[in-house]
XYZ file of C-alpha atoms in Angstrom:
722
model
C -119.282 -14.156 165.535
C -122.606 -15.605 164.297
C -124.191 -18.765 165.288
C -125.179 -20.919 162.339
C -128.763 -22.052 162.413
C -130.038 -25.235 160.970
C -133.822 -25.587 161.196
C -135.302 -29.132 161.401
C -138.781 -29.915 162.627
C -140.527 -30.623 166.040
C -143.702 -30.191 167.559
C -143.025 -26.943 169.380
C -143.246 -24.075 167.117
C -143.652 -21.097 169.594
C -140.565 -21.912 171.759
C -138.636 -23.013 168.542
C -139.155 -19.587 167.035
C -138.345 -17.885 170.168
C -135.149 -19.654 170.612
C -134.060 -18.915 166.883
C -134.772 -15.249 167.200
C -132.842 -14.782 170.364
C -129.963 -16.545 168.837
C -130.171 -14.694 165.549
C -130.054 -11.281 167.743
C -127.226 -12.291 169.888
C -123.930 -11.270 168.389
C -121.805 -13.110 170.867
C -123.403 -16.530 170.161
C -121.025 -18.785 168.320
C -121.134 -22.334 166.743
C -124.143 -24.249 165.350
C -127.763 -24.343 166.472
C -129.599 -27.418 165.311
C -133.346 -27.105 165.763
C -135.184 -30.625 165.732
C -132.229 -32.660 166.282
C -132.443 -36.379 165.300
C -133.609 -38.938 167.897
C -130.832 -39.599 170.473
C -131.430 -43.347 170.286
C -132.864 -45.893 172.639
C -136.712 -46.387 173.051
C -139.225 -44.438 170.932
C -140.621 -43.033 174.108
C -137.236 -41.591 175.471
C -136.831 -37.902 175.460
C -135.742 -36.254 172.345
C -133.464 -33.142 172.117
C -135.727 -30.185 170.666
C -132.505 -28.298 170.013
C -128.860 -28.730 170.191
C -126.304 -25.891 170.475
C -122.644 -26.903 169.520
C -120.578 -24.044 170.833
C -116.539 -23.663 171.012
C -117.101 -21.656 174.076
C -119.618 -23.594 176.101
C -119.491 -27.252 174.556
C -122.767 -28.995 173.561
C -125.957 -27.464 175.062
C -129.107 -29.566 174.577
C -132.299 -27.647 175.028
C -135.576 -29.017 176.354
C -138.285 -26.642 174.926
C -141.568 -26.007 176.645
C -144.598 -24.568 175.113
C -146.845 -22.665 177.293
C -146.276 -22.252 181.223
C -146.184 -25.810 182.492
C -142.782 -27.085 182.958
C -144.010 -30.695 183.725
C -141.401 -33.218 184.807
C -138.355 -31.035 183.822
C -135.944 -33.205 186.066
C -136.656 -36.459 184.305
C -136.612 -35.063 180.744
C -133.074 -33.495 181.628
C -131.808 -36.524 183.069
C -132.781 -38.621 180.070
C -131.286 -36.070 177.538
C -128.009 -36.065 179.416
C -127.863 -39.747 179.625
C -128.658 -40.351 175.762
C -126.415 -37.800 174.418
C -123.544 -38.615 176.789
C -123.869 -42.245 175.491
C -123.842 -40.930 171.863
C -120.524 -39.095 172.544
C -119.000 -41.963 174.361
C -119.160 -43.789 171.115
C -116.681 -41.431 169.359
C -113.110 -42.425 170.575
C -111.665 -38.870 169.593
C -113.866 -37.395 172.371
C -112.710 -39.738 175.192
C -109.627 -39.469 177.343
C -108.801 -41.880 180.217
C -112.471 -43.163 180.050
C -113.793 -39.458 180.544
C -115.442 -37.321 177.944
C -113.321 -34.277 177.093
C -116.494 -32.176 176.416
C -119.060 -31.656 178.981
C -122.798 -31.832 177.784
C -125.297 -29.268 179.445
C -128.970 -29.422 179.362
C -131.155 -26.232 179.707
C -134.960 -26.078 179.652
C -136.182 -23.032 177.875
C -139.733 -21.967 178.619
C -140.333 -18.614 176.703
C -143.920 -18.461 177.736
C -143.208 -18.878 181.325
C -141.820 -16.446 183.973
C -138.951 -18.245 185.723
C -138.447 -17.174 189.334
C -135.871 -19.904 190.228
C -136.190 -23.686 190.594
C -136.517 -25.969 193.384
C -133.265 -28.005 192.107
C -130.367 -25.936 191.546
C -128.895 -28.735 189.228
C -131.616 -28.075 186.613
C -131.118 -25.114 184.474
C -134.477 -23.409 183.417
C -134.665 -20.146 181.555
C -137.324 -17.950 179.964
C -137.170 -15.395 177.197
C -135.445 -12.724 179.307
C -132.997 -14.895 181.215
C -131.735 -17.171 178.577
C -128.478 -15.646 177.806
C -127.866 -14.725 181.338
C -128.326 -18.449 182.218
C -125.952 -19.376 179.448
C -123.344 -16.897 180.545
C -123.227 -18.478 183.987
C -122.210 -21.874 182.292
C -118.837 -23.164 182.721
C -116.523 -21.959 179.762
C -115.069 -25.135 178.174
C -113.140 -22.953 175.236
C -112.738 -25.981 172.977
C -109.736 -26.108 170.577
C -110.463 -26.026 166.851
C -109.606 -29.617 166.801
C -111.784 -30.621 169.553
C -114.804 -28.612 168.364
C -114.429 -30.114 164.820
C -114.471 -33.645 166.361
C -117.778 -32.508 168.456
C -119.306 -31.375 165.151
C -118.538 -34.640 163.423
C -119.794 -36.742 166.391
C -123.090 -34.696 166.355
C -123.382 -34.851 162.600
C -122.697 -38.537 162.348
C -126.262 -39.345 162.199
C -125.995 -42.571 160.274
C -123.312 -45.091 159.099
C -125.398 -46.133 156.215
C -122.760 -45.049 153.596
C -120.801 -48.152 154.624
C -120.722 -51.286 152.360
C -123.648 -53.437 152.020
C -121.645 -56.272 153.616
C -118.410 -56.714 155.624
C -115.422 -56.488 153.288
C -112.496 -58.769 154.057
C -109.152 -58.424 152.119
C -105.640 -60.026 152.369
C -103.687 -57.961 150.111
C -103.389 -54.366 151.274
C -102.720 -53.185 147.597
C -105.565 -54.982 145.965
C -108.532 -53.093 144.475
C -110.826 -54.610 147.362
C -108.509 -52.879 149.969
C -108.705 -49.655 148.053
C -112.499 -49.903 148.059
C -112.516 -50.529 151.797
C -110.545 -47.406 152.307
C -112.740 -45.240 150.298
C -115.931 -46.744 152.010
C -114.457 -45.714 155.204
C -113.564 -42.404 154.259
C -117.097 -41.503 153.193
C -118.934 -43.409 155.828
C -120.521 -40.397 157.358
C -122.331 -37.292 156.212
C -120.497 -34.027 155.551
C -121.802 -30.701 157.123
C -123.728 -29.774 153.792
C -125.428 -33.095 153.697
C -126.197 -32.935 157.407
C -127.962 -29.510 156.911
C -129.782 -30.948 154.030
C -131.216 -33.861 155.874
C -132.467 -31.793 158.816
C -133.538 -28.557 157.136
C -137.369 -28.680 157.145
C -139.888 -25.977 155.557
C -143.600 -25.874 154.960
C -143.619 -25.461 151.298
C -141.381 -26.745 148.249
C -137.810 -27.493 148.872
C -135.407 -28.659 146.009
C -132.003 -30.430 146.380
C -129.686 -30.073 143.328
C -126.577 -32.159 143.150
C -124.361 -34.052 140.971
C -124.270 -37.751 140.424
C -122.437 -39.146 143.585
C -123.407 -36.022 145.931
C -125.508 -38.257 148.010
C -129.050 -37.122 146.894
C -130.567 -40.414 147.142
C -129.055 -40.975 150.723
C -130.206 -37.554 151.698
C -133.775 -38.263 150.797
C -133.875 -41.521 152.571
C -132.492 -39.919 155.712
C -134.796 -37.098 155.446
C -137.779 -39.337 155.209
C -136.602 -41.288 158.278
C -135.911 -37.998 160.080
C -139.335 -36.611 159.466
C -140.924 -39.889 160.298
C -139.067 -39.818 163.693
C -139.811 -36.383 164.551
C -143.579 -36.427 163.301
C -144.722 -40.106 163.555
C -148.171 -39.069 162.768
C -147.439 -37.703 159.380
C -148.051 -39.867 156.262
C -144.933 -39.681 154.078
C -144.243 -40.989 150.507
C -141.027 -41.414 148.816
C -141.198 -42.043 145.050
C -138.559 -42.212 142.197
C -138.027 -42.911 138.604
C -136.027 -46.088 138.687
C -137.886 -49.016 140.148
C -134.538 -50.624 141.261
C -134.355 -47.895 143.843
C -137.198 -49.306 145.830
C -135.368 -51.961 147.917
C -132.599 -49.445 148.451
C -134.728 -46.919 149.842
C -136.273 -49.567 152.239
C -132.767 -50.489 153.526
C -131.536 -47.154 153.945
C -134.820 -46.028 155.934
C -134.872 -48.959 157.930
C -131.265 -48.439 158.902
C -131.551 -44.967 159.839
C -134.900 -45.430 162.077
C -133.115 -48.455 163.901
C -130.117 -46.442 164.517
C -131.918 -43.616 165.880
C -134.854 -44.943 167.870
C -134.270 -48.797 168.197
C -137.520 -49.595 166.151
C -138.158 -50.212 162.417
C -140.337 -47.635 160.556
C -144.102 -47.755 160.788
C -144.682 -48.739 157.046
C -148.187 -47.724 157.387
C -147.132 -44.239 157.587
C -144.023 -44.380 155.396
C -144.670 -45.598 151.906
C -141.847 -46.265 149.419
C -143.948 -46.038 146.276
C -143.507 -46.245 142.528
C -144.441 -43.267 140.335
C -147.173 -44.901 138.151
C -148.291 -47.997 139.953
C -151.033 -50.552 139.038
C -153.799 -52.563 140.584
C -153.034 -54.972 143.259
C -152.636 -53.183 146.850
C -149.810 -51.109 148.403
C -147.072 -53.175 147.151
C -148.203 -52.428 143.256
C -149.703 -49.095 143.550
C -147.947 -45.855 142.969
C -148.393 -41.958 143.109
C -150.447 -41.551 139.996
C -152.793 -44.524 140.957
C -153.402 -43.359 144.452
C -154.249 -39.870 143.024
C -156.748 -41.410 140.692
C -158.107 -43.506 143.576
C -158.434 -40.591 146.024
C -160.115 -38.302 143.589
C -162.337 -40.713 141.717
C -160.868 -40.053 138.248
C -159.995 -42.417 135.266
C -156.876 -44.304 135.758
C -154.891 -45.355 132.745
C -152.433 -48.199 132.523
C -149.401 -47.954 130.466
C -150.764 -49.582 127.333
C -153.975 -47.537 127.261
C -152.117 -44.444 127.964
C -149.642 -45.338 125.086
C -152.347 -45.760 122.710
C -154.194 -42.479 123.752
C -151.027 -40.276 123.865
C -148.252 -42.149 122.469
C -145.583 -44.102 124.155
C -143.071 -41.377 124.693
C -145.862 -39.119 126.188
C -147.842 -41.768 128.010
C -147.146 -40.813 131.656
C -147.357 -37.115 130.955
C -150.668 -37.463 129.192
C -152.156 -39.907 131.910
C -151.189 -37.529 134.727
C -152.266 -34.455 132.944
C -155.581 -35.994 132.139
C -156.135 -36.978 135.841
C -155.221 -33.430 137.298
C -157.668 -31.949 134.574
C -160.553 -34.148 136.004
C -159.661 -33.454 139.763
C -160.867 -29.898 140.304
C -160.245 -29.876 144.141
C -157.728 -32.882 144.666
C -157.945 -34.694 147.965
C -155.048 -34.579 150.414
C -153.116 -37.998 150.403
C -149.730 -37.327 152.216
C -148.368 -34.783 154.629
C -145.032 -34.825 152.968
C -143.714 -36.162 149.673
C -140.065 -36.788 148.574
C -139.206 -37.305 145.015
C -135.950 -38.542 143.741
C -134.574 -38.391 140.128
C -137.100 -35.573 139.312
C -135.133 -34.771 136.017
C -136.687 -37.827 134.444
C -140.317 -36.921 135.220
C -142.706 -34.649 133.293
C -143.429 -31.401 135.120
C -147.071 -32.648 135.470
C -145.983 -35.461 137.892
C -144.290 -32.815 140.356
C -147.570 -30.788 140.063
C -149.691 -33.867 140.885
C -147.387 -34.509 143.836
C -147.866 -30.956 145.133
C -151.550 -31.301 144.679
C -151.583 -34.492 146.753
C -150.401 -32.400 149.838
C -152.262 -30.335 152.235
C -151.875 -26.581 152.516
C -148.281 -26.799 153.923
C -147.294 -28.291 150.571
C -144.380 -30.103 152.082
C -142.735 -31.516 148.705
C -139.099 -32.229 148.563
C -137.524 -33.179 145.037
C -133.999 -33.904 144.113
C -132.449 -33.886 140.559
C -129.395 -33.615 138.665
C -130.171 -32.086 135.208
C -127.138 -34.017 133.548
C -128.644 -37.459 134.393
C -131.890 -36.483 132.495
C -132.145 -39.442 129.891
C -134.397 -37.370 127.674
C -131.923 -34.621 127.158
C -134.489 -32.126 128.470
C -133.494 -29.872 131.398
C -135.649 -29.081 134.510
C -138.154 -26.296 133.735
C -138.436 -23.391 136.284
C -140.782 -23.544 139.135
C -143.575 -21.283 137.554
C -143.822 -23.892 134.655
C -143.982 -26.786 136.861
C -146.468 -25.526 139.670
C -148.001 -22.767 137.856
C -149.642 -19.498 138.972
C -152.198 -18.396 141.639
C -155.374 -16.276 140.808
C -153.402 -12.974 140.978
C -150.829 -14.442 138.443
C -148.098 -14.925 140.985
C -145.877 -17.907 141.032
C -147.223 -20.432 143.369
C -143.635 -21.514 144.096
C -140.483 -19.716 143.827
C -136.792 -20.430 144.805
C -135.489 -16.905 144.264
C -135.098 -16.308 148.057
C -132.927 -19.267 149.131
C -133.230 -18.605 152.787
C -136.292 -19.267 154.809
C -137.465 -18.944 158.339
C -134.124 -18.369 159.818
C -132.246 -21.630 159.149
C -134.031 -23.810 156.498
C -133.517 -23.330 152.794
C -135.777 -23.954 149.958
C -133.015 -24.344 147.441
C -130.136 -26.782 148.466
C -127.143 -27.179 146.184
C -124.697 -30.210 147.026
C -121.485 -29.116 145.002
C -119.329 -31.935 146.614
C -119.114 -35.339 144.897
C -118.168 -38.413 146.944
C -118.445 -41.221 144.341
C -116.624 -40.069 141.198
C -113.097 -38.950 141.330
C -112.222 -35.769 139.587
C -110.854 -37.273 136.431
C -113.862 -39.602 135.916
C -116.259 -36.806 136.730
C -114.581 -34.359 134.489
C -114.571 -36.798 131.491
C -118.127 -37.517 131.998
C -119.048 -33.983 131.846
C -116.817 -33.332 128.805
C -118.678 -36.103 127.158
C -122.009 -35.142 128.266
C -121.592 -31.424 126.934
C -119.336 -32.198 124.274
C -116.575 -29.750 125.363
C -113.758 -31.866 123.560
C -115.856 -32.816 120.548
C -115.085 -31.894 117.083
C -117.676 -30.516 115.099
C -119.711 -33.017 112.861
C -122.729 -33.113 110.474
C -121.884 -29.561 109.085
C -122.118 -28.164 112.629
C -119.895 -25.175 113.229
C -119.119 -26.185 116.894
C -118.817 -29.473 118.584
C -120.788 -28.789 121.727
C -123.839 -30.970 122.481
C -125.545 -28.907 125.159
C -124.959 -25.944 127.431
C -126.139 -24.154 130.574
C -128.183 -21.047 129.734
C -127.120 -19.934 133.223
C -123.285 -19.886 133.625
C -123.685 -19.847 137.438
C -124.754 -23.333 137.241
C -121.186 -24.313 136.772
C -120.298 -22.962 140.058
C -123.314 -24.677 141.708
C -122.032 -28.025 140.637
C -118.647 -27.531 141.652
C -116.534 -26.133 139.084
C -114.265 -22.881 139.218
C -113.530 -20.616 136.514
C -109.466 -20.802 135.843
C -109.571 -18.709 132.589
C -111.810 -16.636 130.399
C -115.362 -15.641 131.051
C -118.833 -16.659 129.961
C -118.909 -14.385 127.071
C -119.835 -15.566 123.540
C -116.741 -16.712 121.637
C -114.426 -16.493 124.660
C -112.346 -19.538 125.709
C -113.448 -20.822 129.107
C -111.391 -23.189 131.254
C -113.000 -24.752 134.368
C -111.581 -26.954 136.982
C -112.655 -29.082 140.120
C -110.662 -28.361 143.347
C -110.281 -30.522 146.508
C -113.267 -28.700 148.360
C -115.697 -30.029 145.533
C -113.798 -33.277 144.402
C -111.901 -34.744 147.530
C -108.373 -35.847 146.771
C -108.675 -39.205 148.437
C -111.197 -40.349 145.517
C -108.263 -40.166 143.040
C -105.190 -40.818 145.063
C -105.589 -44.508 145.360
C -104.850 -45.389 141.718
C -103.229 -43.655 138.586
C -105.418 -41.638 136.157
C -104.858 -44.423 133.563
C -106.278 -46.890 135.918
C -109.032 -44.668 137.231
C -110.671 -44.407 133.761
C -109.646 -46.158 130.520
C -111.125 -45.809 126.999
C -110.665 -48.683 124.906
C -111.742 -49.478 121.183
C -112.140 -52.778 119.486
C -112.620 -54.059 115.857
C -115.502 -56.402 116.650
C -118.009 -56.716 119.430
C -116.540 -60.101 120.031
C -113.094 -58.792 120.764
C -114.812 -56.431 123.305
C -116.777 -59.046 125.111
C -113.727 -61.232 125.353
C -111.740 -58.554 126.775
C -114.430 -57.526 129.311
C -114.950 -61.067 130.326
C -111.420 -61.721 131.128
C -111.182 -58.489 132.989
C -114.095 -59.522 135.221
C -112.652 -62.896 136.034
C -109.467 -61.006 136.912
C -111.283 -58.722 139.271
C -112.847 -61.534 141.077
C -109.754 -63.848 141.298
C -106.732 -61.357 141.858
C -108.264 -58.131 142.641
C -110.324 -59.144 145.769
C -113.492 -57.489 144.207
C -116.870 -58.845 145.193
C -119.515 -59.598 142.657
C -121.588 -56.604 143.820
C -118.384 -54.406 143.241
C -118.884 -54.945 139.253
C -121.390 -53.428 137.073
C -121.739 -53.799 133.254
C -123.819 -51.155 131.633
C -125.183 -50.779 127.995
C -125.947 -46.941 127.484
C -128.600 -47.823 125.012
C -131.758 -48.796 126.825
C -133.370 -50.303 123.624
C -130.718 -52.708 122.808
C -129.270 -53.598 126.225
C -130.741 -57.185 126.524
C -129.664 -58.144 123.065
C -126.144 -56.659 123.096
C -125.319 -57.810 126.468
C -126.320 -61.382 125.875
C -123.194 -62.801 124.121
C -121.097 -61.029 126.992
C -123.212 -62.782 129.739
C -122.757 -66.162 127.898
C -118.939 -65.684 128.047
C -119.098 -65.052 131.713
C -121.264 -68.226 132.220
C -118.653 -70.030 130.231
C -116.060 -68.901 132.788
C -118.179 -70.253 135.602
C -119.148 -66.751 136.482
C -122.814 -66.156 137.422
C -124.561 -62.923 136.249
C -128.200 -61.518 136.041
C -129.892 -58.889 134.144
C -131.358 -56.322 136.573
C -135.114 -56.080 136.300
C -135.288 -59.028 134.057
C -133.959 -62.222 135.943
C -135.269 -61.033 139.380
C -137.886 -58.531 140.834
C -137.848 -55.024 139.162
C -137.386 -53.715 142.642
C -134.084 -55.281 143.328
C -130.697 -54.297 141.445
C -127.875 -56.341 142.987
C -128.405 -60.044 143.825
C -128.611 -60.149 147.633
C -127.057 -63.266 148.887
C -125.876 -64.388 145.637
C -122.656 -64.285 143.771
C -123.826 -62.924 140.529
C -122.393 -59.915 138.462
C -125.134 -57.300 137.507
C -125.779 -56.279 134.013
C -128.192 -53.392 133.341
C -129.572 -51.016 130.673
C -128.839 -47.173 131.493
C -132.541 -46.848 132.938
C -132.102 -49.404 135.765
C -128.308 -48.336 136.429
C -129.563 -44.745 137.667
C -129.210 -44.322 141.414
C -126.865 -47.283 141.831
C -123.076 -47.612 141.908
C -120.304 -49.994 141.944
C -116.496 -49.967 142.541
C -115.744 -51.079 139.026
C -117.963 -50.175 136.125
C -117.672 -51.603 132.486
C -119.596 -49.384 130.027
C -119.874 -51.617 126.861
C -121.010 -50.573 123.287
C -120.281 -46.868 124.032
C -120.045 -45.973 120.413
C -123.775 -45.902 120.561
C -123.300 -42.413 122.416
C -121.575 -40.923 119.339
C -123.347 -41.900 116.069
C -126.560 -39.672 116.422
C -127.257 -36.135 115.719
C -130.769 -35.604 116.574
C -131.441 -36.976 120.126
C -127.657 -36.533 120.791
C -128.092 -34.621 124.013
C -130.273 -37.511 125.585
C -127.703 -39.941 124.149
C -124.695 -38.323 125.731
C -126.563 -37.926 129.000
C -126.894 -41.605 129.138
C -123.164 -42.049 128.527
C -122.573 -39.542 131.295
C -124.828 -41.485 133.544
C -123.186 -44.662 132.846
C -119.734 -43.397 133.741
C -120.861 -41.789 136.829
C -121.929 -45.050 138.401
C -118.188 -45.656 139.183
C -117.115 -45.411 142.885
C -113.447 -45.927 141.821
C -112.613 -47.413 138.223
C -114.451 -47.142 134.985
C -113.884 -49.097 131.617
C -115.406 -47.317 128.562
C -115.577 -49.870 125.733
C -116.746 -49.568 122.243
C -116.377 -50.858 118.597
C -115.415 -49.306 115.520
C -114.763 -45.689 114.089
C -117.443 -43.967 116.198
C -115.838 -45.289 119.431
C -112.468 -43.995 118.021
C -113.887 -40.555 117.948
C -115.059 -40.866 121.610
C -111.435 -42.037 122.536
C -110.065 -38.835 120.862
C -112.363 -36.724 122.924
C -111.229 -38.412 125.991
C -107.350 -37.974 125.176
C -108.106 -34.075 124.796
C -109.814 -34.010 128.287
C -106.677 -35.877 129.665
C -104.216 -33.550 127.758
C -106.037 -30.543 129.326
C -105.183 -31.990 132.768
C -108.921 -33.142 133.305
C -110.164 -29.477 133.096
C -113.146 -28.448 130.866
C -111.969 -26.149 128.246
C -114.346 -24.908 125.339
C -115.473 -21.744 123.606
C -118.636 -20.302 125.337
C -121.354 -20.460 122.835
C -123.605 -17.417 122.095
C -127.335 -17.398 122.816
C -128.058 -18.155 119.335
C -125.714 -21.112 119.339
C -127.060 -22.450 122.521
C -130.664 -22.170 120.908
C -129.251 -24.097 117.676
C -127.857 -26.810 119.897
C -131.330 -27.454 121.531
C -132.826 -27.884 118.006
C -130.428 -30.233 116.348
C -129.601 -32.367 119.417
C -133.318 -32.470 120.828
C -135.047 -35.634 121.694
C -137.010 -36.923 118.925
C -139.815 -39.612 118.832
C -139.564 -42.591 116.537
C -142.140 -41.042 114.130
C -140.250 -37.818 114.094
C -136.892 -39.522 113.356
C -138.657 -41.514 110.393
C -140.123 -38.402 108.997
C -136.536 -36.702 109.037
C -135.192 -39.823 107.448
C -137.753 -39.775 104.640
C -137.172 -36.088 104.107
C -133.438 -36.526 103.782
C -133.955 -39.301 101.255
C -136.280 -36.983 99.219
C -134.104 -33.852 99.447
C -130.948 -36.120 98.652
C -132.598 -37.465 95.515
C -133.597 -33.954 94.501
C -130.038 -32.566 94.753
C -128.611 -35.403 92.940
C -131.080 -34.729 90.026
C -129.867 -31.059 90.046
C -126.245 -32.106 89.842
C -126.771 -34.491 87.050
C -128.603 -31.809 85.229
C -131.842 -33.877 85.144
C -133.724 -31.545 87.474
C -133.894 -27.752 88.029
C -134.843 -25.428 90.914
C -137.592 -24.106 88.555
C -139.123 -27.719 88.467
C -140.420 -26.975 91.983
C -144.015 -25.149 92.240
C -143.240 -21.487 92.919
C -145.315 -21.569 96.060
C -143.185 -23.938 97.618
C -139.829 -22.285 96.686
C -141.281 -18.971 98.220
C -142.350 -20.703 101.546
C -139.042 -22.446 101.719
C -137.234 -19.047 101.061
C -139.188 -17.135 103.671
C -138.847 -20.296 106.279
C -135.037 -20.172 105.890
C -134.652 -16.386 105.953
C -136.848 -16.052 109.099
C -134.177 -18.298 110.824
C -136.783 -20.973 111.354
C -134.454 -23.542 109.747
C -131.775 -23.228 112.457
């Protein structure tokens, strides 16, 4: 047997370390030991559990830790802990029988720095370093059944109900889509064990959280911020993100958690939900970059100025890099910083956040490489954070365990938003595993992991083949990574549907009629529906006609970030369908998602990785059903890709590319600026005209200057031509 240790944070480091080491050395210890358990509720001044041991043998044991030798008012602290935890357990009906708890909590004061010679009150348990397990061995053995212990774990890990719907859902038809959504929301209302760990585990240093779309990264970061705020109320904590529409969502999540756990709202002077860039105008307008500039008295650049100086695609990276260069010894601004959507930020931004912290460098960043809207994956820690004076990496994730119970690198492999058919289809399109070669390419793949083990990290299992160049690989998701209940409520054809139309007008007419049916017949609410354009540059123009059709049907709608505050996504208190470009869709979800003009995800060669990632991100916004719609021959090709994935039983099947082929994919499908695309287009025209001239006999290869021919030949032979 071995106890599972989850290390959170508290203000008693010496006694915490002693408790961890004693449990780690005790072979007979079982169950789960949580250090720094979240607040038990009630008033902020109530006692909080420094540690909670959930044991199949002894039941729940709450630890009151003492630093030093003075026990203080141990009787009152233990009474408060017992009262609060008992109240928490009584809320779980599975642990109550005939108005009595079927498990009995125990409270034990552990003072490793003291010498315990007994206590005046025999009902109060107190132990020192030498007597801890002797005292525990004297406890009543409860010998919980596996079923009861699982219920106890669930009750303890149910630290929040914030996964539930934004408002109460009322349904009349038990078979309607609204009823099915109600069932899904009830099934994922609480955190699983993996997510519970990720919320509580705390280290001094950099911690990263990797997970698929729908694995709960945003919720975990919100809970983690609120958890740290509750345990360390004097800390100054920042939560930042790429998508501005997440700001209000983070505020609601953190508020809900704090009220549930302590009975009071967060201290917003200590917890900042803050944009990445920011502008002038006080705390509501500021951002991480703006605060760094202010704290270090360096030049602040707004978007227009930075765009003129560095080019629009590199504006933020250029501005942040310039600020870092000017600040030799940056001033500490925060005690902890949590970054969501890290894959969309340049490395310089994470480096700036790292340098805004004190020597403990408490930086937590969460990401999903496949949701990168630029098509560029996350660089390694050495590239992001740099080296020290001895040339050693300042940050490393090679050792994933840390300090007995807290990890630096957390992987969330289970997806709670997308069903298996939806998620596998999104991955197939994102990687191009079912794509036929085009544009004279030898393979259809769009992109591929350089580290095959990442497939396991995101929840896939190898069914056939091996990750060897030229070998056919078949990957599948199983119930432990894609829960069955996410797909069992509807048929595959209903979960995900690809449709091609002859014209945009036909597409818009069909989508408008489907949305009308969703509202009038399916018992879906307005905020259950999202319409996404994968192209961020044409979204407003291309979505306009469909929005007008809905208005003609008497269905209100709004464009996220345009018709209301940029910090709000859904329309709170209003009956309005949300329309959005892909940038604002990130981090949000809806029961029914319509992806329109999806053909735009197929007609590029350069920049194709980023374009396909946008399509992947759009599809994975769906909690239940998704409709992928498009127009013309390019959409027909996407439909064919989907059919191949469906025929393979929603498994990923492809020939694993060689290292040279992967490098080739990174070149031909890389992100390109408008200027580079224009250069390529011009070069293509010139090259085509020259070839046409050669075919007609009007031009000859010898017409080119010899030095150009020699340079081109050498460039091509060296392999630099791809």
